[in-house]
PDB file of C-alpha atoms and ligand atoms in Angstrom:
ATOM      1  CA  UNK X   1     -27.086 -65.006-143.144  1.00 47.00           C
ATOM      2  CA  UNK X   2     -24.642 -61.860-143.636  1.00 61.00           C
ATOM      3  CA  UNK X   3     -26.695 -61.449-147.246  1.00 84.00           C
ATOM      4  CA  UNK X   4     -29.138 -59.275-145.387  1.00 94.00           C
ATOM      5  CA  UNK X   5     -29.585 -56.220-143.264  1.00 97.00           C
ATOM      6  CA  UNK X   6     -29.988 -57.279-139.855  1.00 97.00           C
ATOM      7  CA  UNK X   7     -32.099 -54.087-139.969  1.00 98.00           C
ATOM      8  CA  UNK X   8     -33.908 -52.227-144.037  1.00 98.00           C
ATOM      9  CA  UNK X   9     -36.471 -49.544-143.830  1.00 98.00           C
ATOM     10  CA  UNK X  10     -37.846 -48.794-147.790  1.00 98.00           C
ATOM     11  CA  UNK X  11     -39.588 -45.629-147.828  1.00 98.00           C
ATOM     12  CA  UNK X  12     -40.496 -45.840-144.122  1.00 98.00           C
ATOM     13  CA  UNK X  13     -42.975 -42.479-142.987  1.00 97.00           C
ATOM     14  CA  UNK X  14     -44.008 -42.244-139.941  1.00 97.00           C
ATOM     15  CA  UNK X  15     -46.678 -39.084-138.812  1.00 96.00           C
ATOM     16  CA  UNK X  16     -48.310 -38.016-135.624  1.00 95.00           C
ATOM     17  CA  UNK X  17     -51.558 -35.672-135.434  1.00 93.00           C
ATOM     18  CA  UNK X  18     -50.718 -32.968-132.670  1.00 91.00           C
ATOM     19  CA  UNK X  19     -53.607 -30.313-132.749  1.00 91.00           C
ATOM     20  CA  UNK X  20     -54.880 -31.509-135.958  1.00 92.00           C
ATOM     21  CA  UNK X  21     -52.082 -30.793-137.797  1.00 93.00           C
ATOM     22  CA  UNK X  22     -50.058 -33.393-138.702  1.00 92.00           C
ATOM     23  CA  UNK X  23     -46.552 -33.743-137.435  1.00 93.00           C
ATOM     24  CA  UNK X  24     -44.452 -35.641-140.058  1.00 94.00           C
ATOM     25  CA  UNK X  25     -41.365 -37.527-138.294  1.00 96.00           C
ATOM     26  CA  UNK X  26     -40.247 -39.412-140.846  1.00 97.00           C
ATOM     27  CA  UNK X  27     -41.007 -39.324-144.741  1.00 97.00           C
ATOM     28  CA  UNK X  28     -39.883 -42.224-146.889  1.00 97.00           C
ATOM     29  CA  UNK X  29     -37.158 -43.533-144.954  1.00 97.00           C
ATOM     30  CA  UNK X  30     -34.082 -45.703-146.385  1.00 97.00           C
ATOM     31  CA  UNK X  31     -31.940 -47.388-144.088  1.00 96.00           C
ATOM     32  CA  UNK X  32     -30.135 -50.349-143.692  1.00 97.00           C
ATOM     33  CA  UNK X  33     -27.877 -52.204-141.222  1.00 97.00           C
ATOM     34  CA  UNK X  34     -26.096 -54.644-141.773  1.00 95.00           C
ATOM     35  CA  UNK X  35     -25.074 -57.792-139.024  1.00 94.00           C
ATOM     36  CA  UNK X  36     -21.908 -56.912-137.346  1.00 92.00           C
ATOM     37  CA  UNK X  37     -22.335 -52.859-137.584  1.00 93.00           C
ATOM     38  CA  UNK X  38     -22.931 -50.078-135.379  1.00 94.00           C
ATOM     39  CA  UNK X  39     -24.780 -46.847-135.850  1.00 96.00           C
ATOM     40  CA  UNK X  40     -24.793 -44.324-133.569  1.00 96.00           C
ATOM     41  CA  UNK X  41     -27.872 -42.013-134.205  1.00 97.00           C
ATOM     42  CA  UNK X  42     -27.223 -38.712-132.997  1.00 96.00           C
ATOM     43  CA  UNK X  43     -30.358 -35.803-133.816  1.00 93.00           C
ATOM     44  CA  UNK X  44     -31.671 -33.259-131.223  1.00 91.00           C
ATOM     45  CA  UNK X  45     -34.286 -33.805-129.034  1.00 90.00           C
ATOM     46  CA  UNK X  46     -37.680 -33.850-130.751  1.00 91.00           C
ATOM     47  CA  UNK X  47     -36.182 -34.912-134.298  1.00 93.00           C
ATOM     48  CA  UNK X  48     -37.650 -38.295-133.962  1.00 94.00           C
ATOM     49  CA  UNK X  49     -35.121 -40.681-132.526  1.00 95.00           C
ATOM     50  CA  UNK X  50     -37.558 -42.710-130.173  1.00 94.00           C
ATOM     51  CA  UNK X  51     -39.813 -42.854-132.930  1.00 95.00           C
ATOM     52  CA  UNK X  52     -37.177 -44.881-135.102  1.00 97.00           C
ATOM     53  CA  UNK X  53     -36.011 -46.881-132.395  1.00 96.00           C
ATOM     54  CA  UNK X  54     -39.547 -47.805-131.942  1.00 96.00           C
ATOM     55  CA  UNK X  55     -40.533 -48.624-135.321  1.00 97.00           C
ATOM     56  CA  UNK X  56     -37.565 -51.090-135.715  1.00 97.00           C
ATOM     57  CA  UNK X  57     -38.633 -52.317-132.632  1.00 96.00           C
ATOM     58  CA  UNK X  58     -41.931 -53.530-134.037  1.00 97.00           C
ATOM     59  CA  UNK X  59     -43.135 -51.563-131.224  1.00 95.00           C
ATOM     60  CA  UNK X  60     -45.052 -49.280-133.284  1.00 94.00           C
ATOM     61  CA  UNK X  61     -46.226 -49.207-137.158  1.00 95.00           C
ATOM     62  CA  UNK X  62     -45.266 -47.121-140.248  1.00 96.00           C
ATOM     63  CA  UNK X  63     -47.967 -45.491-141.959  1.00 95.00           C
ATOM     64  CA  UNK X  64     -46.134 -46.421-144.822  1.00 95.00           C
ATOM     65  CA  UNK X  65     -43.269 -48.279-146.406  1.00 97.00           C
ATOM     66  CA  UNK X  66     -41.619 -51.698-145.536  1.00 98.00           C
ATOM     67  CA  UNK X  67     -39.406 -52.618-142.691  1.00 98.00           C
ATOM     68  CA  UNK X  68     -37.668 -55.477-143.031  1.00 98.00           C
ATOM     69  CA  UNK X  69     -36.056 -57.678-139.726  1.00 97.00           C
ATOM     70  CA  UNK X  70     -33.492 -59.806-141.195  1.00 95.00           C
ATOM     71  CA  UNK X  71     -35.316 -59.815-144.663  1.00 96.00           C
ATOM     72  CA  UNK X  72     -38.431 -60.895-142.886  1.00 96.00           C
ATOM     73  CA  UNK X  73     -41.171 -58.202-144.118  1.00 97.00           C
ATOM     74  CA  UNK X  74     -43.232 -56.820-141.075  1.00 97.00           C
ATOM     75  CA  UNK X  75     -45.904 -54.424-142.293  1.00 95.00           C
ATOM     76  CA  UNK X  76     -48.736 -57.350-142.803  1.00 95.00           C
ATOM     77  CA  UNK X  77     -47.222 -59.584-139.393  1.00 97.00           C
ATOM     78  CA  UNK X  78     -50.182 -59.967-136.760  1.00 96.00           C
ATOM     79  CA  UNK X  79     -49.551 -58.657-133.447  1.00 95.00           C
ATOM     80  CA  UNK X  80     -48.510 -62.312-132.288  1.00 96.00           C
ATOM     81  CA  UNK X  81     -45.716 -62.741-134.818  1.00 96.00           C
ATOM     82  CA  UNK X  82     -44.548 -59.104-134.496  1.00 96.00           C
ATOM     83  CA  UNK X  83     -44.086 -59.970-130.684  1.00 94.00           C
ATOM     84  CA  UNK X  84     -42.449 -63.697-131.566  1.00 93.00           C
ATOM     85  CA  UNK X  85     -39.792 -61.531-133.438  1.00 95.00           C
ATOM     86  CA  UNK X  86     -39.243 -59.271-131.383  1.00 94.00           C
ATOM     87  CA  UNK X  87     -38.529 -61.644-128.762  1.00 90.00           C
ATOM     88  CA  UNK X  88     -36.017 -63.703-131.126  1.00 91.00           C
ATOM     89  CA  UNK X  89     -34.537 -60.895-132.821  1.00 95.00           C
ATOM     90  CA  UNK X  90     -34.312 -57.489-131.235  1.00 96.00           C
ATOM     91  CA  UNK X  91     -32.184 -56.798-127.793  1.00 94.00           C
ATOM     92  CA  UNK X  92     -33.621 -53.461-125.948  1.00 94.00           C
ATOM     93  CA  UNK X  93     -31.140 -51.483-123.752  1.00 92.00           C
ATOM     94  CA  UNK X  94     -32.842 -47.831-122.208  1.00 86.00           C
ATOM     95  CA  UNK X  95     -31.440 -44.982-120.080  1.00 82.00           C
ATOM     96  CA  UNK X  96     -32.473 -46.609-117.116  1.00 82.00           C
ATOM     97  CA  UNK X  97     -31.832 -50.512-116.812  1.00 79.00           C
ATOM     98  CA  UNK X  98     -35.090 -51.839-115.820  1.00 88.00           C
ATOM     99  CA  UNK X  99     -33.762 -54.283-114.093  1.00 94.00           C
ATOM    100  CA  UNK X 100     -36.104 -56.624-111.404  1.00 95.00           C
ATOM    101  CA  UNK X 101     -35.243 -55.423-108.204  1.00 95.00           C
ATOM    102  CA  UNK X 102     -35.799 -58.384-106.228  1.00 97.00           C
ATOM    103  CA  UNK X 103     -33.305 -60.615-108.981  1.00 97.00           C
ATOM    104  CA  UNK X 104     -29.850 -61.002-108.892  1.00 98.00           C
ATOM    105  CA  UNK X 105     -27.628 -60.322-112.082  1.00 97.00           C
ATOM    106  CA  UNK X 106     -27.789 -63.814-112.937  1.00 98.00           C
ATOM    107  CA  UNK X 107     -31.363 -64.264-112.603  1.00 97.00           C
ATOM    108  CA  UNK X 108     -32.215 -60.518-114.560  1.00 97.00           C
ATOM    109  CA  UNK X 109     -30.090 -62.030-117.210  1.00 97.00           C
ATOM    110  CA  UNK X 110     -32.464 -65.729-117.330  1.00 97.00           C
ATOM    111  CA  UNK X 111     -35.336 -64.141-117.195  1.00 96.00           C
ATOM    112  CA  UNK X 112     -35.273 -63.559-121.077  1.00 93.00           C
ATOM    113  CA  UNK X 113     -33.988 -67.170-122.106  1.00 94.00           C
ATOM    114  CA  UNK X 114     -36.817 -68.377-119.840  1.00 95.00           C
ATOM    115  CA  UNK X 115     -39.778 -66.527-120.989  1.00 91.00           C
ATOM    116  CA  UNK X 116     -38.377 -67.819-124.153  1.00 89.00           C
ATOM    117  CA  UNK X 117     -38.440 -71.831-122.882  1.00 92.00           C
ATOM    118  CA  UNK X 118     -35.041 -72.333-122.170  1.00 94.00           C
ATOM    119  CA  UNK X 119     -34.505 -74.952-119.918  1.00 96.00           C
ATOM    120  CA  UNK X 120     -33.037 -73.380-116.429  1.00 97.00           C
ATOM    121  CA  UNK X 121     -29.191 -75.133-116.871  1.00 97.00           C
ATOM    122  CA  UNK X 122     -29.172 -73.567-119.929  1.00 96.00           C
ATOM    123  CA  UNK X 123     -29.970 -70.011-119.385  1.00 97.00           C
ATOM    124  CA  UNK X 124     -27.963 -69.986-116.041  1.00 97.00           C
ATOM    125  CA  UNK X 125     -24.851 -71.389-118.379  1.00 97.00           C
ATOM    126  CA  UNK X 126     -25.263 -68.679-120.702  1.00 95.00           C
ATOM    127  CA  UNK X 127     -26.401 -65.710-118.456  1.00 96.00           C
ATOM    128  CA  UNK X 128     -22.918 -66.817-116.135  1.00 97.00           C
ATOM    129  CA  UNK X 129     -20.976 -66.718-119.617  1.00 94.00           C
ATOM    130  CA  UNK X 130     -22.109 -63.121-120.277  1.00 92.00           C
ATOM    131  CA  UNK X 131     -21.560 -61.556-117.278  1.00 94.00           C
ATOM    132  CA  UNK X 132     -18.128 -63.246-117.174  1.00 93.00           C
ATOM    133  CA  UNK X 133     -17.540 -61.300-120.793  1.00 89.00           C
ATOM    134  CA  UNK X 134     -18.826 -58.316-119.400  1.00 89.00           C
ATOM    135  CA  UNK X 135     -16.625 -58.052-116.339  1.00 90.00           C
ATOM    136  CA  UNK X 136     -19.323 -59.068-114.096  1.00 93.00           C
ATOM    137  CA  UNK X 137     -19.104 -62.336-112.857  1.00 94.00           C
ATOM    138  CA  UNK X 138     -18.224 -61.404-109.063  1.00 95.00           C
ATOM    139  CA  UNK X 139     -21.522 -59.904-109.106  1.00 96.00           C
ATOM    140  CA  UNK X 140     -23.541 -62.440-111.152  1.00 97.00           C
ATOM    141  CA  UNK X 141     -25.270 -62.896-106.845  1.00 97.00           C
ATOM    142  CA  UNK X 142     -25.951 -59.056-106.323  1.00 97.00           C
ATOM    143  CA  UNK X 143     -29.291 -57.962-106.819  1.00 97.00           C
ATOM    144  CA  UNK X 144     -28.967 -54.429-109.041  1.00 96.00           C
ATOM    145  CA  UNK X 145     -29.389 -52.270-105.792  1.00 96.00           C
ATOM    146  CA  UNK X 146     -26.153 -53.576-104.582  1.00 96.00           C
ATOM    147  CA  UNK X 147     -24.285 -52.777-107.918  1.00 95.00           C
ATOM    148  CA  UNK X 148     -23.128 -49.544-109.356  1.00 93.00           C
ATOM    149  CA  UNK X 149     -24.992 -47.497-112.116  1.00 91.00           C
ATOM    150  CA  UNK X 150     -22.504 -48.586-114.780  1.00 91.00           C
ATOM    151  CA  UNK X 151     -22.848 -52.041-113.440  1.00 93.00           C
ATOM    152  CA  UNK X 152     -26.477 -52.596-113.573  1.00 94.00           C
ATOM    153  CA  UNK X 153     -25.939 -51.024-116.976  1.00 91.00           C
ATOM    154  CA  UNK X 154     -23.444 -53.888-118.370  1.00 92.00           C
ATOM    155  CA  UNK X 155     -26.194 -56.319-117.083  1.00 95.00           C
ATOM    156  CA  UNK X 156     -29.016 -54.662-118.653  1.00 94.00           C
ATOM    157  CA  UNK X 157     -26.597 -55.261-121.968  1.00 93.00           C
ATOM    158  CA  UNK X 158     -26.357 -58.442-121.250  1.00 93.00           C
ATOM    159  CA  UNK X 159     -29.851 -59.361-120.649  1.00 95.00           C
ATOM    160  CA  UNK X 160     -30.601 -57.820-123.946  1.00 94.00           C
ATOM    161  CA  UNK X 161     -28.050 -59.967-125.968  1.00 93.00           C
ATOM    162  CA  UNK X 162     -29.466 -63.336-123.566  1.00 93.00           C
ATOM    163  CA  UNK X 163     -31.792 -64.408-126.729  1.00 91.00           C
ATOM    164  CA  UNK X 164     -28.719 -63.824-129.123  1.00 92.00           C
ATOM    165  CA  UNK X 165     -30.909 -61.660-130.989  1.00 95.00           C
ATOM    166  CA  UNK X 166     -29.530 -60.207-134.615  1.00 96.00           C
ATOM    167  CA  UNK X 167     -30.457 -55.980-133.746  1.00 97.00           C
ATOM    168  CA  UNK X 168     -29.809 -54.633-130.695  1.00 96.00           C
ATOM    169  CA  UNK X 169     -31.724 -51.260-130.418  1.00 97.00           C
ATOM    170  CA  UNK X 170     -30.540 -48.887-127.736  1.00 94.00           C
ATOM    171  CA  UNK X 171     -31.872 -45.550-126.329  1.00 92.00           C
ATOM    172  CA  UNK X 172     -29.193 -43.526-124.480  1.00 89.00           C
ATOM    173  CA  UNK X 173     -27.747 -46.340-122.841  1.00 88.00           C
ATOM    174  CA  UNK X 174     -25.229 -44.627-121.359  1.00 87.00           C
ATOM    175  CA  UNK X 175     -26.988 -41.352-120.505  1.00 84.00           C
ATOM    176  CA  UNK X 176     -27.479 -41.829-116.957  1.00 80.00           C
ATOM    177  CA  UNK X 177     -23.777 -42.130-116.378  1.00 84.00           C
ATOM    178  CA  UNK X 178     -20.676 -40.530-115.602  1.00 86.00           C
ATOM    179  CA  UNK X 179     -17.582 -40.145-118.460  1.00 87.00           C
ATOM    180  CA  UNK X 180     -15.580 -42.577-117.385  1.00 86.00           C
ATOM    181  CA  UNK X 181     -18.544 -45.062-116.659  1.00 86.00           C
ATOM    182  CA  UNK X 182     -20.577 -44.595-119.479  1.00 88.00           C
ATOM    183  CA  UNK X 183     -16.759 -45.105-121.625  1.00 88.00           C
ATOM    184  CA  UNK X 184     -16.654 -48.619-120.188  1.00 85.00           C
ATOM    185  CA  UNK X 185     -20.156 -49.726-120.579  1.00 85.00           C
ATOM    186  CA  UNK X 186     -19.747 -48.003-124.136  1.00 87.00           C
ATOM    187  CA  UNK X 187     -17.093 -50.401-124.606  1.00 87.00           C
ATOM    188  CA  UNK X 188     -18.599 -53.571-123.423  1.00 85.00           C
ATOM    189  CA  UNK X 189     -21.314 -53.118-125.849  1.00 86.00           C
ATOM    190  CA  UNK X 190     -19.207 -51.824-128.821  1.00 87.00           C
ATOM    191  CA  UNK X 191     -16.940 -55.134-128.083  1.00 86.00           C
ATOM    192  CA  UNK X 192     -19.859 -57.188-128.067  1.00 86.00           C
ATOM    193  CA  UNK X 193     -21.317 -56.442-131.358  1.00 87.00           C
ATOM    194  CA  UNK X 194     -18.019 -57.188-133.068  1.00 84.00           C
ATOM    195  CA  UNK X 195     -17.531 -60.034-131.350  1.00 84.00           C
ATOM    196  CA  UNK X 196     -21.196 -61.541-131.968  1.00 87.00           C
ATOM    197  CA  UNK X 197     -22.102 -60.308-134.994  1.00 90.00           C
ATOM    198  CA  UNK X 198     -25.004 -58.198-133.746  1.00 94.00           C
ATOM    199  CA  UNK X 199     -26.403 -55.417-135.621  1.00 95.00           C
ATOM    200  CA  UNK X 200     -26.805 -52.577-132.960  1.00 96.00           C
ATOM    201  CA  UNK X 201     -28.473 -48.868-133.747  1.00 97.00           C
ATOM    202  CA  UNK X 202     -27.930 -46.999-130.603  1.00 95.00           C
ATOM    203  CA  UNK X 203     -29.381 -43.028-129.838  1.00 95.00           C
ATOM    204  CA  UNK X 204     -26.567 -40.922-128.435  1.00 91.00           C
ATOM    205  CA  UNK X 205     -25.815 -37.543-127.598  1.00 88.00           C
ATOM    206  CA  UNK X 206     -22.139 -38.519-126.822  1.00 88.00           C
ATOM    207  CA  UNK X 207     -20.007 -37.906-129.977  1.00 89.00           C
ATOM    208  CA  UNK X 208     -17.024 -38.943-128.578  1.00 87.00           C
ATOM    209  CA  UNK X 209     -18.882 -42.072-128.096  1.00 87.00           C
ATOM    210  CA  UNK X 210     -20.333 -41.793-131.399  1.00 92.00           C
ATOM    211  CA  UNK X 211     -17.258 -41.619-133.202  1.00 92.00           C
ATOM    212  CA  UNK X 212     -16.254 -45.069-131.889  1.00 90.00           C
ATOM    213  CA  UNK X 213     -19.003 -47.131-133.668  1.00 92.00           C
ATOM    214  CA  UNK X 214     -18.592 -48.285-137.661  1.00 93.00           C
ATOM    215  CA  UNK X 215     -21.416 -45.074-139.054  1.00 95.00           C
ATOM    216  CA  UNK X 216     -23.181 -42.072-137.401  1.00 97.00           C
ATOM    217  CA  UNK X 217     -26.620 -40.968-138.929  1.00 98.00           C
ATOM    218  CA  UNK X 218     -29.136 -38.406-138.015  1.00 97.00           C
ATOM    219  CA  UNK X 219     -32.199 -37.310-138.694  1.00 97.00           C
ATOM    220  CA  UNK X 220     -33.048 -33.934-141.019  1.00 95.00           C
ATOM    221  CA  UNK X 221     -36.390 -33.075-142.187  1.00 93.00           C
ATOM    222  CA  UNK X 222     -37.675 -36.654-141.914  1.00 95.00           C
ATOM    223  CA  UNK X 223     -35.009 -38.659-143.547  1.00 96.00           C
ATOM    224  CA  UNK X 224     -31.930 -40.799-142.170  1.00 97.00           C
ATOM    225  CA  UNK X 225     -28.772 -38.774-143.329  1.00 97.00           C
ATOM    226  CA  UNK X 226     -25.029 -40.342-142.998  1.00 96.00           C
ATOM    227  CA  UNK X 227     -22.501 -38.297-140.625  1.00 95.00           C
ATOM    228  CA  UNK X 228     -18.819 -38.234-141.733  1.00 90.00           C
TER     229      UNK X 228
HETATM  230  P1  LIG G 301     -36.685 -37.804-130.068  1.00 71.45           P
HETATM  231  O1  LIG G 301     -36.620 -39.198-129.556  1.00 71.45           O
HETATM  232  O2  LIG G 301     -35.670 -37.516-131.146  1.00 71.45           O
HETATM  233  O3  LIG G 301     -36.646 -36.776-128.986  1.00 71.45           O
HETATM  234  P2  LIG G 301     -39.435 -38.491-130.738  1.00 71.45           P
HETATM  235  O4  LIG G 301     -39.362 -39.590-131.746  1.00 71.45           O
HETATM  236  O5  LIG G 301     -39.754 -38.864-129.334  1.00 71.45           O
HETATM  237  O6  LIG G 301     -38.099 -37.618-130.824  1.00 71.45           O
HETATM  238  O7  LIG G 301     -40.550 -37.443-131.190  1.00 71.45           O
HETATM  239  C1  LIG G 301     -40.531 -36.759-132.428  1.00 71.45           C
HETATM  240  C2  LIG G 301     -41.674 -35.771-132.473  1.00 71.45           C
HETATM  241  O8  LIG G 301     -42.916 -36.455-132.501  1.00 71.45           O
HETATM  242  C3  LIG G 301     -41.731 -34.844-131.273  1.00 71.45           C
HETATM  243  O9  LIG G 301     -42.080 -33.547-131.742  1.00 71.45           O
HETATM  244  C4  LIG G 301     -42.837 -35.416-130.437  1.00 71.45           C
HETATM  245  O10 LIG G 301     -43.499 -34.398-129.710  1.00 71.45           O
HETATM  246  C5  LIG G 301     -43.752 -36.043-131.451  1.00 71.45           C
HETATM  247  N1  LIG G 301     -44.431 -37.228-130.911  1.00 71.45           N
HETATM  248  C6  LIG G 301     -43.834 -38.360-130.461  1.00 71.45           C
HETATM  249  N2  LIG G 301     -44.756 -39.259-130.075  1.00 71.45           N
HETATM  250  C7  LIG G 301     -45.971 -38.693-130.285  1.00 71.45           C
HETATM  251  C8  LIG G 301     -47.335 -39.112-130.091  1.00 71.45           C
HETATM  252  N3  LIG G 301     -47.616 -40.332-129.609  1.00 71.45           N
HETATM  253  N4  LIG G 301     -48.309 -38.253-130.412  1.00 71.45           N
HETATM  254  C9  LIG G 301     -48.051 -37.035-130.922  1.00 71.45           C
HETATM  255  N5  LIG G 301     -46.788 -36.583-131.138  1.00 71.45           N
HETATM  256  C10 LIG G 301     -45.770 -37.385-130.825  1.00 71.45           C
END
């Protein structure tokens, strides 16, 4: 299924209305990833990262344009199949890990594969599997209050990839951390899109970071420009 982007955005614009002018974030948009890459997407505050992330997270609509999820056009989906995939498709890692407090790593990393019907062997298989690859299978028991920051972090990766979905969108995943932490969470998730196949577009302001993942793009007067 390499023969198409995991993520395609054909003349994508995107505008907001702030004191009735209106506020154009992104003006015919093209922009493609394919499985297996990563693209960091470094652009100052304001230039409309969130917005992109959320668009190819089918978590808001163009005004115009086509955006394609693994060739599957989304611009005429219902609400109901936008959300079906979503849930099969697209991994979400933020800042902060949103984790269930009252869940252990093993059970935060379920939670997905059962939502999704998965029976409970199964999801407890995989979830123990990715932890494991993540470094974290002493602390598949802990609840996240009993883990560290980059911790928490890996599981929040791992929950996101529980659904083996084929884009993994991330907002400053590694924002809340310190160097050295963030460079080893940075690396778990770097590792695991080569090894899976993934498709991940991940908002940085890290450029060491950013220099470790296949492109860089960012975002200049409303369109998606390539980095060296
Ligand atoms: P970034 O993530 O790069 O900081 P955003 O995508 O959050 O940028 O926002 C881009 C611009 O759009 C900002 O100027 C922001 O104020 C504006 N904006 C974002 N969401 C809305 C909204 N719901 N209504 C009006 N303006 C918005």
């Amino acid at each position: 299924m390499s023969d198409q982007p995991a993520l395609q955005l054909r003349d994508v614009s995107r505008h907001y209305v702030q004191a009735g002018e209106p506020l154009r974030i992104l003006r015919k948009v093209n922009f493609e990833i394919w499985p297996g890459q990563s693209v960091a997407l470094i652009a100052p505050s304001g230039a409309g990262k969130s917005t992109l992330l959320h668009l190819a997270g089918l978590l808001e609509h163009a005004d115009g344009g086509e955006l394609f999820i693994c060739g599957a056009a989304t611009s005429h989906m219902n609400d109901k199949e936008r959300t079906a995939l979503r849930r099969d498709a697209i991994g979400f890692v933020y800042q902060f890990h949103h984790l269930l407090p009252e869940f252990s790593a093993l059970e935060n990393v379920m939670m997905p594969q059962l939502i999704r019907g998965l029976a409970k062997e199964e999801a407890g298989r995989r979830a123990a599997e990715l932890l494991e690859y993540l470094g974290l299978a002493h602390r598949a028991g802990h609840r996240p209050a009993e883990m560290s920051g980059g911790e928490q972090q890996r599981v929040a990766i791992a929950r996101a990839v529980a659904n083996a979905p084929r884009l993994l969108l991330a907002d400053e995943p590694t924002g809340n951390l310190d160097p050295k932490t963030a460079d080893h969470v940075f690396d778990a998730l770097t590792q695991l899109v080569r090894a899976t196949g993934l498709a991940a577009l991940v908002a940085t302001h890290n450029m060491d970071l950013a220099r470790r993942m296949d492109r860089r793009v960012t975002l200049e007067e409303g369109q998606v420009v390539e980095l060296p």
